[in-house]
Amino acid sequence: MLTITDVRKSFDAQVVLDGIDLTIAAGEIVCFLGPSGCGKTTLLRIIAGLEQADAGRVVCQGQDLAHVPVHTRNFGLMFQDFALFPHRSVGQNIAFGLRMAGADRATIAARVAEMLDLIDLPAGYANRTIFELSGGERQRVALARSLAPNPRLLMLDEPLGNLDRALRETLMVELRRIIKQVGVTAIYVTHDQEEAYAVADRIVIMNRGHIEQIGPPQEVYTAPATAFVARFLGFENLLPATFDGEHGQWQTPLGPVTLPAAAAPEAGRTCALLIHPQAATLHAVPVAGALPATLVAHSFRGDHVEVTVAVTGPDGAPGSPVTLRLDIPTYAFLQTQRDHPHGLQPESQLFVELDAGLMRMVEGDGGIKRLRGWEIERLRD
């Protein structure tokens, strides 16, 4: 449906997009996710026609968009501030694109009623003013206005950014339902990982004008491709790892680690070992395969307890002990606390069993943080 080939853009001497290649299928919701300044909004604006690329092509349904004006692309646009017309009613706002396209009154009235039903607002809302709406209702009206002209591509730039957390969590699910019900192809820009997980069919994670990883939400979460992706998604447990070709293992501060791989990497190759926060089981007494650790801190988070531990690797393992942040299910933590002879308090001694199935080797390091007792050099740019 949409093909982006080698798109490049600079502002003065600053490279914002550096050779972006991406294909989006019809009916797909693709989320551009990344920190501020990564290029995601610039890429959206180039696709929309609001910015001109320095190089590359954007093709939609076989049409090269290089010289196609914004108003003839038939793209729906929805921004963070909604940009609703305050002097017009809800119905008039929804009908705006249809009026611009020259639709007759009967068509407009029918489409406005259809859109109100789609966004789950009563028909009587058509006559309300924008000031009579809540933030969530305004967001829905803005979405309805974008969808009313039946666009071939819907583009949303931080659409939930001005809403409180509880409302965002509700509306991100509603957004996906509505977009999927209509069947429109959509590009969704956000810096919020939870929004991307909830809304997208595929996530495109961007960093400094490059694409770091593309994949379904579950794949991106469970198997980050790079250390940057892992850190951006909130994973803190990244350890330096070097491949030992003689023994087929990765040498880490927690000792040798064997992970399944499609092909053995080159001997001496250095990467980063990602340990998911759910990868650990705590034990009050020694267990085969568990590593000794000291409890640094713990914080109750409802369904889980966030635990920080200093884990000691085998004798002679450089960089040990290592500080890990783990998410332990609340009832499992309470059970360990009951089993421990002195309860679990800071400086308590315990044992950490790690599940190799929840560990991943990722490319690069992106500037791994300081680990206890060992300053890690950058492994790879």
Tab-separated table of C-alpha atoms in Angstrom:
chain	number	residue	atom	x	y	z
A	1	MET	CA	0.000	0.000	0.000
A	2	LEU	CA	2.807	2.406	0.985
A	3	THR	CA	6.474	2.026	0.074
A	4	ILE	CA	9.225	4.273	1.432
A	5	THR	CA	12.606	3.939	-0.264
A	6	ASP	CA	15.893	5.527	0.887
A	7	VAL	CA	14.225	8.646	2.292
A	8	ARG	CA	16.691	11.227	3.586
A	9	LYS	CA	16.227	14.583	5.258
A	10	SER	CA	18.517	17.132	6.890
A	11	PHE	CA	17.851	20.465	8.547
A	12	ASP	CA	20.924	22.632	8.021
A	13	ALA	CA	23.807	20.307	8.976
A	14	GLN	CA	21.668	18.031	11.141
A	15	VAL	CA	20.769	14.672	9.567
A	16	VAL	CA	17.218	13.810	10.649
A	17	LEU	CA	16.462	10.841	8.370
A	18	ASP	CA	19.294	8.747	6.978
A	19	GLY	CA	18.070	6.298	4.346
A	20	ILE	CA	14.683	5.052	5.581
A	21	ASP	CA	13.223	1.964	3.857
A	22	LEU	CA	9.783	0.701	4.857
A	23	THR	CA	6.762	-1.051	3.342
A	24	ILE	CA	3.290	-0.834	4.890
A	25	ALA	CA	0.521	-3.242	3.853
A	26	ALA	CA	-3.102	-2.268	3.236
A	27	GLY	CA	-5.159	-2.259	6.443
A	28	GLU	CA	-2.076	-2.348	8.661
A	29	ILE	CA	-1.523	-0.139	11.705
A	30	VAL	CA	2.163	0.750	11.908
A	31	CYS	CA	3.538	2.702	14.847
A	32	PHE	CA	6.628	4.912	14.588
A	33	LEU	CA	8.124	4.706	18.080
A	34	GLY	CA	11.184	6.457	19.410
A	35	PRO	CA	12.554	9.240	21.618
A	36	SER	CA	12.291	12.925	20.792
A	37	GLY	CA	14.526	13.820	17.864
A	38	CYS	CA	14.642	10.311	16.375
A	39	GLY	CA	12.966	11.447	13.122
A	40	LYS	CA	9.554	9.819	13.516
A	41	THR	CA	7.489	13.000	13.150
A	42	THR	CA	9.626	14.241	10.258
A	43	LEU	CA	9.024	10.955	8.449
A	44	LEU	CA	5.281	11.304	9.063
A	45	ARG	CA	5.306	14.862	7.710
A	46	ILE	CA	7.182	13.782	4.582
A	47	ILE	CA	4.618	11.050	3.916
A	48	ALA	CA	1.814	13.580	4.480
A	49	GLY	CA	3.433	16.107	2.147
A	50	LEU	CA	4.054	18.690	4.860
A	51	GLU	CA	7.830	18.344	4.412
A	52	GLN	CA	9.900	17.657	1.306
A	53	ALA	CA	12.467	14.842	1.459
A	54	ASP	CA	16.001	15.621	0.295
A	55	ALA	CA	16.187	12.231	-1.410
A	56	GLY	CA	14.248	8.995	-1.768
A	57	ARG	CA	10.722	8.048	-2.824
A	58	VAL	CA	7.336	7.693	-1.155
A	59	VAL	CA	4.864	5.648	-3.221
A	60	CYS	CA	1.222	5.095	-2.221
A	61	GLN	CA	-0.854	2.553	-4.152
A	62	GLY	CA	1.568	2.825	-7.052
A	63	GLN	CA	1.521	6.642	-7.100
A	64	ASP	CA	4.783	8.525	-6.527
A	65	LEU	CA	3.878	11.302	-4.091
A	66	ALA	CA	6.839	13.571	-4.879
A	67	HIS	CA	4.735	16.187	-6.669
A	68	VAL	CA	1.289	15.400	-5.262
A	69	PRO	CA	-0.113	18.337	-3.211
A	70	VAL	CA	-1.171	17.673	0.373
A	71	HIS	CA	-4.857	18.371	-0.281
A	72	THR	CA	-5.083	15.846	-3.128
A	73	ARG	CA	-3.400	12.907	-1.364
A	74	ASN	CA	-6.600	11.900	0.456
A	75	PHE	CA	-4.782	11.310	3.731
A	76	GLY	CA	-6.467	11.799	7.098
A	77	LEU	CA	-4.387	13.703	9.650
A	78	MET	CA	-4.894	13.807	13.416
A	79	PHE	CA	-2.557	15.707	15.720
A	80	GLN	CA	-1.939	15.950	19.448
A	81	ASP	CA	-4.003	19.127	19.907
A	82	PHE	CA	-6.906	17.710	17.824
A	83	ALA	CA	-7.193	21.112	15.970
A	84	LEU	CA	-10.986	21.123	16.187
A	85	PHE	CA	-12.796	24.285	15.076
A	86	PRO	CA	-14.133	25.910	18.274
A	87	HIS	CA	-16.749	28.012	16.452
A	88	ARG	CA	-18.326	24.972	14.776
A	89	SER	CA	-20.513	22.215	16.176
A	90	VAL	CA	-19.439	18.599	16.530
A	91	GLY	CA	-21.331	17.687	13.366
A	92	GLN	CA	-19.791	20.564	11.419
A	93	ASN	CA	-16.317	19.533	12.551
A	94	ILE	CA	-16.874	15.944	11.430
A	95	ALA	CA	-18.313	17.163	8.111
A	96	PHE	CA	-15.432	19.531	7.326
A	97	GLY	CA	-13.528	17.248	4.959
A	98	LEU	CA	-16.717	16.185	3.199
A	99	ARG	CA	-17.708	19.810	2.584
A	100	MET	CA	-14.258	20.564	1.207
A	101	ALA	CA	-14.703	17.630	-1.177
A	102	GLY	CA	-18.057	19.002	-2.369
A	103	ALA	CA	-20.337	16.311	-0.924
A	104	ASP	CA	-24.076	17.048	-0.904
A	105	ARG	CA	-26.095	17.640	2.273
A	106	ALA	CA	-27.711	14.216	2.361
A	107	THR	CA	-24.352	12.461	2.014
A	108	ILE	CA	-22.846	14.656	4.711
A	109	ALA	CA	-25.708	14.084	7.155
A	110	ALA	CA	-25.570	10.323	6.673
A	111	ARG	CA	-21.798	10.214	7.057
A	112	VAL	CA	-21.838	12.357	10.226
A	113	ALA	CA	-24.417	10.016	11.775
A	114	GLU	CA	-22.311	7.014	10.767
A	115	MET	CA	-19.172	8.537	12.307
A	116	LEU	CA	-20.909	9.379	15.587
A	117	ASP	CA	-22.087	5.789	15.835
A	118	LEU	CA	-18.568	4.547	15.042
A	119	ILE	CA	-16.997	6.587	17.843
A	120	ASP	CA	-19.790	5.604	20.237
A	121	LEU	CA	-21.291	9.073	20.747
A	122	PRO	CA	-25.074	9.707	20.692
A	123	ALA	CA	-26.574	11.266	17.552
A	124	GLY	CA	-27.565	14.334	19.576
A	125	TYR	CA	-23.892	15.228	20.001
A	126	ALA	CA	-23.862	16.539	16.423
A	127	ASN	CA	-25.325	19.840	17.647
A	128	ARG	CA	-23.048	20.262	20.655
A	129	THR	CA	-20.220	22.751	20.751
A	130	ILE	CA	-16.631	21.641	21.186
A	131	PHE	CA	-16.549	23.318	24.616
A	132	GLU	CA	-19.252	20.940	25.862
A	133	LEU	CA	-17.050	17.897	25.271
A	134	SER	CA	-14.603	16.151	27.571
A	135	GLY	CA	-11.022	15.561	26.468
A	136	GLY	CA	-11.795	11.993	25.471
A	137	GLU	CA	-14.866	13.058	23.490
A	138	ARG	CA	-12.842	15.701	21.647
A	139	GLN	CA	-10.288	13.063	20.750
A	140	ARG	CA	-13.016	10.855	19.294
A	141	VAL	CA	-14.504	13.727	17.293
A	142	ALA	CA	-11.067	14.547	15.875
A	143	LEU	CA	-10.709	10.914	14.828
A	144	ALA	CA	-14.178	10.931	13.251
A	145	ARG	CA	-13.319	14.084	11.301
A	146	SER	CA	-10.171	12.405	9.964
A	147	LEU	CA	-12.092	9.269	8.942
A	148	ALA	CA	-15.223	10.911	7.492
A	149	PRO	CA	-13.787	11.540	3.980
A	150	ASN	CA	-12.786	7.847	3.788
A	151	PRO	CA	-9.016	8.491	3.502
A	152	ARG	CA	-6.720	5.939	1.928
A	153	LEU	CA	-4.202	6.537	4.743
A	154	LEU	CA	-4.795	7.741	8.316
A	155	MET	CA	-1.904	9.494	10.059
A	156	LEU	CA	-1.911	10.150	13.815
A	157	ASP	CA	0.815	12.197	15.514
A	158	GLU	CA	0.842	11.737	19.323
A	159	PRO	CA	-2.992	11.759	19.382
A	160	LEU	CA	-3.249	10.922	23.094
A	161	GLY	CA	-0.421	13.132	24.312
A	162	ASN	CA	-2.650	15.706	26.038
A	163	LEU	CA	-4.813	13.205	27.937
A	164	ASP	CA	-4.342	11.847	31.451
A	165	ARG	CA	-3.024	8.332	31.949
A	166	ALA	CA	-6.322	6.615	32.775
A	167	LEU	CA	-8.049	8.126	29.736
A	168	ARG	CA	-5.106	7.256	27.482
A	169	GLU	CA	-5.268	3.611	28.539
A	170	THR	CA	-8.956	3.463	27.633
A	171	LEU	CA	-8.700	5.362	24.363
A	172	MET	CA	-5.676	3.532	22.978
A	173	VAL	CA	-7.786	0.369	22.928
A	174	GLU	CA	-10.706	2.279	21.396
A	175	LEU	CA	-8.461	3.761	18.713
A	176	ARG	CA	-7.333	0.347	17.561
A	177	ARG	CA	-10.899	-0.984	17.557
A	178	ILE	CA	-12.179	1.926	15.462
A	179	ILE	CA	-9.294	1.882	12.985
A	180	LYS	CA	-9.606	-1.879	12.506
A	181	GLN	CA	-13.381	-1.656	12.133
A	182	VAL	CA	-12.998	0.910	9.351
A	183	GLY	CA	-10.154	-1.050	7.755
A	184	VAL	CA	-8.047	2.000	6.937
A	185	THR	CA	-4.251	1.804	6.739
A	186	ALA	CA	-2.790	3.858	9.588
A	187	ILE	CA	0.513	5.328	10.739
A	188	TYR	CA	0.648	6.160	14.445
A	189	VAL	CA	3.485	8.246	15.902
A	190	THR	CA	4.275	8.081	19.615
A	191	HIS	CA	7.102	8.017	22.143
A	192	ASP	CA	5.004	5.901	24.529
A	193	GLN	CA	5.773	2.176	24.472
A	194	GLU	CA	2.445	1.125	25.991
A	195	GLU	CA	0.513	3.000	23.296
A	196	ALA	CA	2.551	1.283	20.612
A	197	TYR	CA	1.973	-2.154	22.146
A	198	ALA	CA	-1.788	-1.586	22.384
A	199	VAL	CA	-2.434	0.026	18.991
A	200	ALA	CA	0.051	-1.336	16.445
A	201	ASP	CA	0.185	-4.386	14.219
A	202	ARG	CA	3.880	-3.597	13.725
A	203	ILE	CA	6.216	-1.234	15.529
A	204	VAL	CA	9.023	0.683	13.810
A	205	ILE	CA	11.553	1.750	16.451
A	206	MET	CA	13.647	4.721	15.342
A	207	ASN	CA	16.850	6.247	16.663
A	208	ARG	CA	18.834	9.165	15.251
A	209	GLY	CA	17.256	8.961	11.818
A	210	HIS	CA	17.645	5.193	11.479
A	211	ILE	CA	15.291	2.256	11.936
A	212	GLU	CA	16.584	0.055	14.760
A	213	GLN	CA	13.926	-2.675	14.573
A	214	ILE	CA	10.625	-3.515	12.867
A	215	GLY	CA	8.259	-6.171	14.180
A	216	PRO	CA	4.979	-7.046	15.903
A	217	PRO	CA	4.647	-5.684	19.461
A	218	GLN	CA	5.198	-9.060	21.153
A	219	GLU	CA	8.323	-9.729	19.096
A	220	VAL	CA	9.799	-6.308	19.818
A	221	TYR	CA	9.122	-6.730	23.546
A	222	THR	CA	10.394	-10.292	23.914
A	223	ALA	CA	13.346	-10.055	21.520
A	224	PRO	CA	14.776	-6.528	21.201
A	225	ALA	CA	17.254	-6.452	18.317
A	226	THR	CA	19.678	-3.933	19.807
A	227	ALA	CA	20.730	-2.605	23.180
A	228	PHE	CA	19.202	0.755	22.267
A	229	VAL	CA	15.809	-0.877	21.678
A	230	ALA	CA	16.067	-2.784	24.956
A	231	ARG	CA	16.902	0.332	26.947
A	232	PHE	CA	14.260	2.443	25.215
A	233	LEU	CA	11.628	-0.169	26.075
A	234	GLY	CA	12.653	0.141	29.715
A	235	PHE	CA	14.896	-2.896	30.169
A	236	GLU	CA	17.810	-2.109	32.466
A	237	ASN	CA	19.547	-5.477	32.806
A	238	LEU	CA	22.176	-5.310	30.053
A	239	LEU	CA	25.491	-7.046	30.672
A	240	PRO	CA	28.600	-7.166	28.475
A	241	ALA	CA	29.071	-10.553	26.823
A	242	THR	CA	31.854	-11.998	24.671
A	243	PHE	CA	31.437	-15.200	22.658
A	244	ASP	CA	33.796	-18.052	23.549
A	245	GLY	CA	34.045	-20.070	20.345
A	246	GLU	CA	35.938	-22.942	21.975
A	247	HIS	CA	33.147	-23.726	24.424
A	248	GLY	CA	30.204	-22.284	22.459
A	249	GLN	CA	29.253	-19.990	25.328
A	250	TRP	CA	28.938	-16.301	26.110
A	251	GLN	CA	31.227	-15.088	28.875
A	252	THR	CA	29.437	-12.616	31.167
A	253	PRO	CA	29.886	-11.135	34.656
A	254	LEU	CA	27.420	-13.812	35.836
A	255	GLY	CA	29.518	-16.602	34.387
A	256	PRO	CA	29.193	-18.538	31.117
A	257	VAL	CA	25.771	-18.451	29.452
A	258	THR	CA	24.556	-20.785	26.699
A	259	LEU	CA	21.745	-19.451	24.525
A	260	PRO	CA	20.057	-21.062	21.513
A	261	ALA	CA	21.077	-19.413	18.240
A	262	ALA	CA	20.438	-20.019	14.560
A	263	ALA	CA	24.153	-19.764	13.838
A	264	ALA	CA	27.200	-19.500	16.062
A	265	PRO	CA	28.693	-15.982	16.077
A	266	GLU	CA	32.343	-15.257	15.483
A	267	ALA	CA	34.651	-16.087	18.381
A	268	GLY	CA	35.475	-12.995	20.401
A	269	ARG	CA	32.346	-11.183	19.261
A	270	THR	CA	31.120	-8.731	21.897
A	271	CYS	CA	27.427	-7.958	22.417
A	272	ALA	CA	25.111	-7.300	25.342
A	273	LEU	CA	23.142	-9.865	27.313
A	274	LEU	CA	19.581	-8.761	28.059
A	275	ILE	CA	17.973	-10.318	31.131
A	276	HIS	CA	14.239	-9.645	31.155
A	277	PRO	CA	12.954	-8.416	34.524
A	278	GLN	CA	10.595	-11.423	34.632
A	279	ALA	CA	13.470	-13.878	34.131
A	280	ALA	CA	14.174	-14.523	37.811
A	281	THR	CA	12.848	-16.653	40.638
A	282	LEU	CA	13.899	-15.764	44.179
A	283	HIS	CA	14.783	-18.425	46.736
A	284	ALA	CA	15.347	-18.063	50.461
A	285	VAL	CA	17.731	-21.055	50.531
A	286	PRO	CA	20.335	-22.393	48.091
A	287	VAL	CA	18.941	-24.092	44.970
A	288	ALA	CA	20.870	-25.869	42.221
A	289	GLY	CA	21.778	-23.362	39.506
A	290	ALA	CA	20.768	-20.309	41.551
A	291	LEU	CA	23.263	-17.505	42.147
A	292	PRO	CA	23.884	-15.913	45.557
A	293	ALA	CA	22.613	-12.352	45.837
A	294	THR	CA	22.045	-9.497	48.250
A	295	LEU	CA	18.732	-7.663	48.365
A	296	VAL	CA	19.332	-3.966	47.703
A	297	ALA	CA	15.754	-2.674	47.667
A	298	HIS	CA	12.193	-3.656	46.857
A	299	SER	CA	9.083	-1.679	45.914
A	300	PHE	CA	5.487	-2.953	45.883
A	301	ARG	CA	3.788	-2.259	42.505
A	302	GLY	CA	0.484	-4.091	42.884
A	303	ASP	CA	0.661	-7.275	40.835
A	304	HIS	CA	4.438	-7.457	41.188
A	305	VAL	CA	7.279	-6.322	43.417
A	306	GLU	CA	10.154	-4.456	41.804
A	307	VAL	CA	13.276	-5.953	43.326
A	308	THR	CA	16.856	-4.733	43.039
A	309	VAL	CA	19.514	-7.321	43.827
A	310	ALA	CA	23.293	-7.516	43.648
A	311	VAL	CA	24.002	-10.914	42.094
A	312	THR	CA	27.372	-12.606	42.511
A	313	GLY	CA	28.739	-14.636	39.615
A	314	PRO	CA	31.218	-17.529	39.809
A	315	ASP	CA	34.596	-16.901	41.418
A	316	GLY	CA	36.782	-14.884	39.109
A	317	ALA	CA	33.972	-13.567	36.907
A	318	PRO	CA	34.997	-9.974	36.089
A	319	GLY	CA	32.368	-7.373	36.872
A	320	SER	CA	30.687	-9.386	39.624
A	321	PRO	CA	28.569	-8.621	41.590
A	322	VAL	CA	26.045	-7.212	39.124
A	323	THR	CA	22.996	-5.148	40.034
A	324	LEU	CA	19.768	-6.402	38.424
A	325	ARG	CA	16.265	-4.962	38.526
A	326	LEU	CA	13.668	-7.726	38.572
A	327	ASP	CA	9.871	-7.910	38.536
A	328	ILE	CA	8.749	-10.664	40.909
A	329	PRO	CA	5.040	-11.625	41.098
A	330	THR	CA	3.675	-10.333	44.395
A	331	TYR	CA	2.623	-13.706	45.803
A	332	ALA	CA	5.943	-15.306	44.835
A	333	PHE	CA	7.786	-12.505	46.624
A	334	LEU	CA	5.605	-12.897	49.722
A	335	GLN	CA	6.268	-16.645	49.730
A	336	THR	CA	10.030	-16.065	49.585
A	337	GLN	CA	9.665	-13.521	52.368
A	338	ARG	CA	7.869	-16.099	54.529
A	339	ASP	CA	10.470	-18.763	53.748
A	340	HIS	CA	13.428	-16.527	54.581
A	341	PRO	CA	14.680	-17.044	58.143
A	342	HIS	CA	14.954	-13.290	58.771
A	343	GLY	CA	12.379	-11.970	56.308
A	344	LEU	CA	13.422	-9.939	53.280
A	345	GLN	CA	15.025	-6.627	54.178
A	346	PRO	CA	17.815	-4.608	52.547
A	347	GLU	CA	21.083	-6.558	52.841
A	348	SER	CA	19.216	-9.875	53.171
A	349	GLN	CA	21.019	-12.786	51.538
A	350	LEU	CA	19.012	-14.801	49.011
A	351	PHE	CA	19.427	-16.781	45.782
A	352	VAL	CA	18.407	-15.834	42.245
A	353	GLU	CA	17.513	-18.465	39.648
A	354	LEU	CA	17.571	-17.092	36.078
A	355	ASP	CA	15.540	-18.539	33.196
A	356	ALA	CA	17.732	-18.746	30.069
A	357	GLY	CA	14.559	-18.665	27.975
A	358	LEU	CA	14.042	-15.052	29.058
A	359	MET	CA	17.541	-13.918	28.154
A	360	ARG	CA	18.509	-12.491	24.773
A	361	MET	CA	21.750	-11.450	23.136
A	362	VAL	CA	21.384	-8.028	21.505
A	363	GLU	CA	23.581	-6.071	19.122
A	364	GLY	CA	25.675	-3.151	20.328
A	365	ASP	CA	25.383	-1.471	23.684
A	366	GLY	CA	24.199	2.079	23.084
A	367	GLY	CA	26.168	3.153	26.178
A	368	ILE	CA	25.564	0.455	28.795
A	369	LYS	CA	25.171	1.989	32.241
A	370	ARG	CA	27.777	1.608	34.979
A	371	LEU	CA	27.554	-1.797	36.601
A	372	ARG	CA	28.606	-2.312	40.185
A	373	GLY	CA	32.384	-2.259	40.421
A	374	TRP	CA	32.992	-2.115	36.675
A	375	GLU	CA	32.790	0.700	34.144
A	376	ILE	CA	31.699	-0.848	30.854
A	377	GLU	CA	33.225	0.647	27.744
A	378	ARG	CA	31.041	1.154	24.701
A	379	LEU	CA	30.903	-2.223	22.991
A	380	ARG	CA	29.763	-1.078	19.587
A	381	ASP	CA	28.419	2.161	18.109
